[in-house]
Amino acid sequence: LSEKPPHVFKVAEFAFQAMQRDDQDQSCVVTGESGAGKTEATKRFLQYIAEKSRRNLDQWGARGGPDSVLLRQQILDANPFMEAFGNAKTVRNDNSSRFGKLIELYFDNGKGIL
C-alpha cells in the first residue's frame, strides 16, 4: 500500500478493488493491543464497504430496494451486538473483547453489491 501506516479506508478500498478486478475472495485481519482501536477500525471498514456496495448498486442500475438497504444496515448494526458478548474490564480498557470474531460478507459476482 505504501511506506506509511495503513489507513482503514485505503485497506478497504484496496481489498474491494481486488475483489472486483480479480473476482477472488479477500481477507482483512484487524489486530492490535487492547485499546488500540480494533473495534472502531472494524466499524469504519464495514461502513466503507457498505457505502461502496451502495454506490455500485446505483452504478449497475440494480434494484436494491428496501431489503438491500436493510441488509447493509443490519451488517453495520451487528458489530456492536457482537462486541457485547464476552467483553470484560481490563486495566487498559473498560470493554475489552475476550474473543476473536469472523465477519463474512457476500457480494454479487464482479459487481461488488452486498
CSV table of N, CA and C in Angstrom, one decimal:
chain,number,residue,atom,x,y,z
A,1,LEU,N,0.8,-1.2,0.0
A,1,LEU,CA,0.0,0.0,0.0
A,1,LEU,C,0.9,1.3,0.0
A,2,SER,N,1.8,1.4,0.9
A,2,SER,CA,2.7,2.5,1.0
A,2,SER,C,3.7,2.3,2.1
A,3,GLU,N,4.6,3.2,2.3
A,3,GLU,CA,5.5,3.2,3.4
A,3,GLU,C,4.9,3.7,4.7
A,4,LYS,N,3.8,4.4,4.6
A,4,LYS,CA,3.1,4.9,5.8
A,4,LYS,C,2.2,3.9,6.4
A,5,PRO,N,1.9,4.0,7.7
A,5,PRO,CA,1.0,3.1,8.3
A,5,PRO,C,-0.3,3.0,7.5
A,6,PRO,N,-0.9,1.8,7.4
A,6,PRO,CA,-2.1,1.7,6.6
A,6,PRO,C,-3.3,2.4,7.2
A,7,HIS,N,-4.1,3.0,6.4
A,7,HIS,CA,-5.4,3.7,6.8
A,7,HIS,C,-6.5,2.7,6.5
A,8,VAL,N,-7.5,2.6,7.4
A,8,VAL,CA,-8.5,1.6,7.3
A,8,VAL,C,-9.3,1.8,5.9
A,9,PHE,N,-9.6,3.0,5.5
A,9,PHE,CA,-10.3,3.2,4.2
A,9,PHE,C,-9.5,2.8,3.0
A,10,LYS,N,-8.2,3.0,3.1
A,10,LYS,CA,-7.3,2.6,2.0
A,10,LYS,C,-7.2,1.1,1.9
A,11,VAL,N,-7.1,0.4,3.0
A,11,VAL,CA,-7.1,-1.1,3.1
A,11,VAL,C,-8.4,-1.6,2.5
A,12,ALA,N,-9.5,-1.0,2.9
A,12,ALA,CA,-10.9,-1.4,2.5
A,12,ALA,C,-11.0,-1.2,1.0
A,13,GLU,N,-10.5,-0.1,0.5
A,13,GLU,CA,-10.6,0.2,-1.0
A,13,GLU,C,-9.7,-0.8,-1.8
A,14,PHE,N,-8.6,-1.1,-1.3
A,14,PHE,CA,-7.6,-2.0,-1.9
A,14,PHE,C,-8.3,-3.4,-2.0
A,15,ALA,N,-8.8,-3.9,-0.9
A,15,ALA,CA,-9.5,-5.2,-0.9
A,15,ALA,C,-10.7,-5.2,-1.8
A,16,PHE,N,-11.5,-4.1,-1.8
A,16,PHE,CA,-12.7,-4.1,-2.6
A,16,PHE,C,-12.4,-4.1,-4.1
A,17,GLN,N,-11.4,-3.3,-4.5
A,17,GLN,CA,-11.0,-3.3,-5.9
A,17,GLN,C,-10.4,-4.6,-6.3
A,18,ALA,N,-9.6,-5.2,-5.5
A,18,ALA,CA,-9.0,-6.5,-5.8
A,18,ALA,C,-10.1,-7.6,-6.0
A,19,MET,N,-11.1,-7.5,-5.1
A,19,MET,CA,-12.2,-8.5,-5.2
A,19,MET,C,-12.9,-8.3,-6.6
A,20,GLN,N,-13.2,-7.1,-7.0
A,20,GLN,CA,-13.9,-6.8,-8.2
A,20,GLN,C,-13.0,-7.2,-9.4
A,21,ARG,N,-11.8,-6.7,-9.4
A,21,ARG,CA,-10.8,-6.9,-10.5
A,21,ARG,C,-10.5,-8.4,-10.8
A,22,ASP,N,-10.2,-9.1,-9.7
A,22,ASP,CA,-9.7,-10.4,-9.8
A,22,ASP,C,-10.8,-11.5,-9.6
A,23,ASP,N,-12.0,-11.0,-9.2
A,23,ASP,CA,-13.1,-11.9,-8.9
A,23,ASP,C,-12.6,-13.0,-7.9
A,24,GLN,N,-11.9,-12.6,-6.9
A,24,GLN,CA,-11.4,-13.6,-5.9
A,24,GLN,C,-11.8,-13.0,-4.5
A,25,ASP,N,-12.0,-14.0,-3.5
A,25,ASP,CA,-12.3,-13.6,-2.2
A,25,ASP,C,-11.1,-12.8,-1.6
A,26,GLN,N,-11.4,-11.9,-0.6
A,26,GLN,CA,-10.4,-11.1,0.0
A,26,GLN,C,-10.6,-11.3,1.5
A,27,SER,N,-9.5,-11.2,2.3
A,27,SER,CA,-9.5,-11.3,3.7
A,27,SER,C,-8.7,-10.1,4.3
A,28,CYS,N,-9.3,-9.6,5.3
A,28,CYS,CA,-8.6,-8.5,6.1
A,28,CYS,C,-8.6,-8.8,7.5
A,29,VAL,N,-7.5,-8.7,8.2
A,29,VAL,CA,-7.3,-9.1,9.6
A,29,VAL,C,-7.0,-7.8,10.3
A,30,VAL,N,-7.8,-7.5,11.3
A,30,VAL,CA,-7.7,-6.3,12.2
A,30,VAL,C,-7.1,-6.8,13.5
A,31,THR,N,-5.8,-6.3,13.8
A,31,THR,CA,-5.2,-6.8,15.0
A,31,THR,C,-4.6,-5.6,15.8
A,32,GLY,N,-4.3,-5.8,17.0
A,32,GLY,CA,-3.7,-4.7,17.8
A,32,GLY,C,-3.8,-5.1,19.3
A,33,GLU,N,-3.1,-4.3,20.1
A,33,GLU,CA,-3.2,-4.4,21.6
A,33,GLU,C,-4.5,-4.0,22.1
A,34,SER,N,-4.8,-4.3,23.3
A,34,SER,CA,-6.0,-3.8,24.0
A,34,SER,C,-6.1,-2.3,23.9
A,35,GLY,N,-7.2,-1.8,23.5
A,35,GLY,CA,-7.4,-0.4,23.5
A,35,GLY,C,-6.8,0.3,22.2
A,36,ALA,N,-6.3,-0.5,21.3
A,36,ALA,CA,-5.7,0.1,20.1
A,36,ALA,C,-6.7,0.6,19.0
A,37,GLY,N,-8.0,0.2,19.2
A,37,GLY,CA,-9.0,0.7,18.2
A,37,GLY,C,-9.4,-0.3,17.2
A,38,LYS,N,-9.3,-1.6,17.5
A,38,LYS,CA,-9.7,-2.7,16.6
A,38,LYS,C,-11.2,-2.6,16.3
A,39,THR,N,-12.0,-2.4,17.3
A,39,THR,CA,-13.5,-2.4,17.2
A,39,THR,C,-13.8,-1.2,16.3
A,40,GLU,N,-13.3,0.0,16.5
A,40,GLU,CA,-13.6,1.2,15.8
A,40,GLU,C,-13.1,1.0,14.3
A,41,ALA,N,-11.9,0.4,14.1
A,41,ALA,CA,-11.4,0.2,12.8
A,41,ALA,C,-12.3,-0.8,12.0
A,42,THR,N,-12.8,-1.8,12.7
A,42,THR,CA,-13.7,-2.8,12.0
A,42,THR,C,-15.0,-2.1,11.6
A,43,LYS,N,-15.5,-1.2,12.5
A,43,LYS,CA,-16.8,-0.5,12.3
A,43,LYS,C,-16.6,0.4,11.0
A,44,ARG,N,-15.5,1.1,11.0
A,44,ARG,CA,-15.2,2.0,9.8
A,44,ARG,C,-15.0,1.2,8.5
A,45,PHE,N,-14.3,0.1,8.6
A,45,PHE,CA,-14.1,-0.8,7.5
A,45,PHE,C,-15.5,-1.2,6.9
A,46,LEU,N,-16.4,-1.7,7.8
A,46,LEU,CA,-17.7,-2.2,7.4
A,46,LEU,C,-18.5,-1.0,6.8
A,47,GLN,N,-18.4,0.2,7.4
A,47,GLN,CA,-19.1,1.3,6.8
A,47,GLN,C,-18.7,1.7,5.4
A,48,TYR,N,-17.4,1.6,5.2
A,48,TYR,CA,-16.8,1.9,3.9
A,48,TYR,C,-17.3,0.9,2.9
A,49,ILE,N,-17.2,-0.4,3.2
A,49,ILE,CA,-17.6,-1.4,2.3
A,49,ILE,C,-19.1,-1.3,2.0
A,50,ALA,N,-19.9,-1.0,3.0
A,50,ALA,CA,-21.3,-0.9,2.8
A,50,ALA,C,-21.6,0.3,1.8
A,51,GLU,N,-20.9,1.4,2.0
A,51,GLU,CA,-21.1,2.6,1.1
A,51,GLU,C,-20.6,2.3,-0.3
A,52,LYS,N,-19.5,1.6,-0.5
A,52,LYS,CA,-19.0,1.2,-1.8
A,52,LYS,C,-20.1,0.3,-2.5
A,53,SER,N,-20.7,-0.6,-1.7
A,53,SER,CA,-21.7,-1.5,-2.2
A,53,SER,C,-22.9,-0.7,-2.7
A,54,ARG,N,-23.3,0.3,-1.9
A,54,ARG,CA,-24.5,1.1,-2.3
A,54,ARG,C,-24.2,1.8,-3.6
A,55,ARG,N,-23.0,2.4,-3.7
A,55,ARG,CA,-22.6,3.1,-4.9
A,55,ARG,C,-22.6,2.2,-6.1
A,56,ASN,N,-22.1,1.0,-5.9
A,56,ASN,CA,-22.1,0.0,-7.0
A,56,ASN,C,-23.5,-0.4,-7.4
A,57,LEU,N,-24.4,-0.5,-6.5
A,57,LEU,CA,-25.8,-0.8,-6.7
A,57,LEU,C,-26.3,0.3,-7.6
A,58,ASP,N,-26.1,1.6,-7.3
A,58,ASP,CA,-26.5,2.7,-8.2
A,58,ASP,C,-25.9,2.6,-9.6
A,59,GLN,N,-24.6,2.3,-9.6
A,59,GLN,CA,-23.9,2.3,-10.9
A,59,GLN,C,-24.4,1.2,-11.8
A,60,TRP,N,-24.7,0.0,-11.3
A,60,TRP,CA,-25.2,-1.1,-12.1
A,60,TRP,C,-26.7,-1.0,-12.4
A,61,GLY,N,-27.3,0.0,-11.8
A,61,GLY,CA,-28.7,0.2,-12.0
A,61,GLY,C,-29.6,-0.9,-11.5
A,62,ALA,N,-29.0,-1.6,-10.5
A,62,ALA,CA,-29.7,-2.8,-9.9
A,62,ALA,C,-30.8,-2.2,-9.0
A,63,ARG,N,-31.8,-3.0,-8.8
A,63,ARG,CA,-32.9,-2.6,-7.9
A,63,ARG,C,-32.6,-3.2,-6.6
A,64,GLY,N,-32.0,-2.3,-5.7
A,64,GLY,CA,-31.7,-2.8,-4.4
A,64,GLY,C,-32.9,-2.8,-3.5
A,65,GLY,N,-33.7,-1.8,-3.6
A,65,GLY,CA,-34.9,-1.8,-2.8
A,65,GLY,C,-34.7,-1.7,-1.3
A,66,PRO,N,-35.7,-1.7,-0.5
A,66,PRO,CA,-35.6,-1.6,0.9
A,66,PRO,C,-34.8,-2.8,1.6
A,67,ASP,N,-34.9,-4.0,0.9
A,67,ASP,CA,-34.2,-5.1,1.5
A,67,ASP,C,-32.7,-5.0,1.5
A,68,SER,N,-32.1,-4.4,0.4
A,68,SER,CA,-30.7,-4.2,0.4
A,68,SER,C,-30.2,-3.1,1.3
A,69,VAL,N,-31.1,-2.1,1.5
A,69,VAL,CA,-30.8,-1.0,2.4
A,69,VAL,C,-30.8,-1.6,3.8
A,70,LEU,N,-31.8,-2.4,4.1
A,70,LEU,CA,-31.9,-3.0,5.4
A,70,LEU,C,-30.7,-4.0,5.7
A,71,LEU,N,-30.3,-4.7,4.7
A,71,LEU,CA,-29.2,-5.7,4.8
A,71,LEU,C,-27.9,-4.9,5.2
A,72,ARG,N,-27.6,-3.8,4.5
A,72,ARG,CA,-26.4,-3.1,4.8
A,72,ARG,C,-26.5,-2.5,6.2
A,73,GLN,N,-27.6,-2.0,6.6
A,73,GLN,CA,-27.8,-1.5,8.0
A,73,GLN,C,-27.6,-2.6,9.0
A,74,GLN,N,-28.2,-3.8,8.7
A,74,GLN,CA,-28.0,-4.9,9.7
A,74,GLN,C,-26.6,-5.3,9.8
A,75,ILE,N,-25.8,-5.3,8.8
A,75,ILE,CA,-24.4,-5.6,8.8
A,75,ILE,C,-23.7,-4.6,9.7
A,76,LEU,N,-24.0,-3.4,9.6
A,76,LEU,CA,-23.3,-2.3,10.4
A,76,LEU,C,-23.8,-2.5,11.9
A,77,ASP,N,-25.0,-2.8,12.1
A,77,ASP,CA,-25.6,-2.9,13.4
A,77,ASP,C,-25.1,-4.1,14.2
A,78,ALA,N,-24.6,-5.2,13.4
A,78,ALA,CA,-24.2,-6.4,14.0
A,78,ALA,C,-22.9,-6.3,14.8
A,79,ASN,N,-22.0,-5.4,14.4
A,79,ASN,CA,-20.7,-5.3,15.1
A,79,ASN,C,-20.8,-4.9,16.6
A,80,PRO,N,-21.6,-3.9,17.0
A,80,PRO,CA,-21.7,-3.6,18.4
A,80,PRO,C,-22.4,-4.8,19.1
A,81,PHE,N,-23.3,-5.4,18.5
A,81,PHE,CA,-24.0,-6.5,19.1
A,81,PHE,C,-23.0,-7.7,19.4
A,82,MET,N,-22.2,-8.0,18.4
A,82,MET,CA,-21.1,-9.0,18.6
A,82,MET,C,-20.2,-8.6,19.8
A,83,GLU,N,-19.9,-7.3,19.9
A,83,GLU,CA,-18.9,-6.9,20.9
A,83,GLU,C,-19.5,-7.0,22.3
A,84,ALA,N,-20.8,-7.1,22.4
A,84,ALA,CA,-21.5,-7.2,23.7
A,84,ALA,C,-21.2,-8.5,24.4
A,85,PHE,N,-20.9,-9.6,23.6
A,85,PHE,CA,-20.7,-10.9,24.2
A,85,PHE,C,-19.2,-11.1,24.5
A,86,GLY,N,-18.9,-11.5,25.7
A,86,GLY,CA,-17.6,-11.9,26.1
A,86,GLY,C,-16.6,-10.8,26.4
A,87,ASN,N,-17.1,-9.6,26.6
A,87,ASN,CA,-16.2,-8.5,26.9
A,87,ASN,C,-16.0,-8.4,28.4
A,88,ALA,N,-14.8,-7.9,28.8
A,88,ALA,CA,-14.5,-7.8,30.2
A,88,ALA,C,-13.7,-6.5,30.4
A,89,LYS,N,-13.7,-6.0,31.7
A,89,LYS,CA,-13.0,-4.8,32.0
A,89,LYS,C,-11.5,-5.2,32.3
A,90,THR,N,-10.6,-4.5,31.7
A,90,THR,CA,-9.2,-4.8,31.9
A,90,THR,C,-8.5,-3.5,32.4
A,91,VAL,N,-7.3,-3.5,32.8
A,91,VAL,CA,-6.5,-2.4,33.2
A,91,VAL,C,-6.5,-1.3,32.1
A,92,ARG,N,-6.4,-1.7,30.9
A,92,ARG,CA,-6.2,-0.7,29.8
A,92,ARG,C,-7.5,-0.4,29.1
A,93,ASN,N,-8.6,-1.2,29.3
A,93,ASN,CA,-9.8,-1.0,28.5
A,93,ASN,C,-11.0,-1.4,29.3
A,94,ASP,N,-12.1,-0.6,29.4
A,94,ASP,CA,-13.3,-1.0,30.2
A,94,ASP,C,-14.1,-2.0,29.4
A,95,ASN,N,-13.9,-2.2,28.2
A,95,ASN,CA,-14.8,-3.1,27.4
A,95,ASN,C,-13.9,-3.9,26.4
A,96,SER,N,-13.0,-4.7,26.9
A,96,SER,CA,-12.1,-5.4,26.1
A,96,SER,C,-12.7,-6.8,25.7
A,97,SER,N,-12.5,-7.1,24.4
A,97,SER,CA,-13.0,-8.4,23.9
A,97,SER,C,-12.2,-9.5,24.4
A,98,ARG,N,-12.9,-10.6,24.7
A,98,ARG,CA,-12.3,-11.8,25.2
A,98,ARG,C,-12.2,-12.9,24.1
A,99,PHE,N,-12.5,-12.5,22.9
A,99,PHE,CA,-12.6,-13.5,21.8
A,99,PHE,C,-12.3,-12.8,20.5
A,100,GLY,N,-12.0,-13.6,19.4
A,100,GLY,CA,-11.9,-13.1,18.1
A,100,GLY,C,-13.2,-13.2,17.4
A,101,LYS,N,-13.4,-12.6,16.3
A,101,LYS,CA,-14.7,-12.7,15.5
A,101,LYS,C,-14.4,-12.7,14.0
A,102,LEU,N,-15.2,-13.4,13.3
A,102,LEU,CA,-15.1,-13.6,11.9
A,102,LEU,C,-16.3,-13.0,11.3
A,103,ILE,N,-16.2,-12.0,10.4
A,103,ILE,CA,-17.3,-11.4,9.7
A,103,ILE,C,-17.1,-11.8,8.2
A,104,GLU,N,-18.1,-12.4,7.6
A,104,GLU,CA,-18.1,-12.8,6.2
A,104,GLU,C,-19.1,-12.0,5.5
A,105,LEU,N,-18.7,-11.3,4.4
A,105,LEU,CA,-19.7,-10.6,3.5
A,105,LEU,C,-19.7,-11.2,2.2
A,106,TYR,N,-20.9,-11.4,1.6
A,106,TYR,CA,-21.0,-12.0,0.3
A,106,TYR,C,-21.5,-10.9,-0.7
A,107,PHE,N,-20.9,-10.9,-1.9
A,107,PHE,CA,-21.2,-9.9,-2.9
A,107,PHE,C,-21.7,-10.6,-4.2
A,108,ASP,N,-22.5,-9.9,-5.0
A,108,ASP,CA,-22.8,-10.4,-6.4
A,108,ASP,C,-21.5,-10.5,-7.1
A,109,ASN,N,-21.3,-11.5,-7.9
A,109,ASN,CA,-20.0,-11.7,-8.7
A,109,ASN,C,-19.7,-10.5,-9.5
A,110,GLY,N,-18.5,-10.0,-9.3
A,110,GLY,CA,-18.0,-8.9,-10.1
A,110,GLY,C,-18.6,-7.6,-10.0
A,111,LYS,N,-19.7,-7.5,-9.3
A,111,LYS,CA,-20.4,-6.2,-9.2
A,111,LYS,C,-20.2,-5.5,-7.9
A,112,GLY,N,-19.7,-6.2,-6.9
A,112,GLY,CA,-19.4,-5.5,-5.6
A,112,GLY,C,-20.7,-5.1,-4.9
A,113,ILE,N,-21.8,-5.8,-5.0
A,113,ILE,CA,-23.0,-5.4,-4.4
A,113,ILE,C,-23.3,-6.5,-3.3
A,114,LEU,N,-23.5,-6.0,-2.1
A,114,LEU,CA,-23.8,-6.9,-1.0
A,114,LEU,C,-25.1,-7.6,-1.2
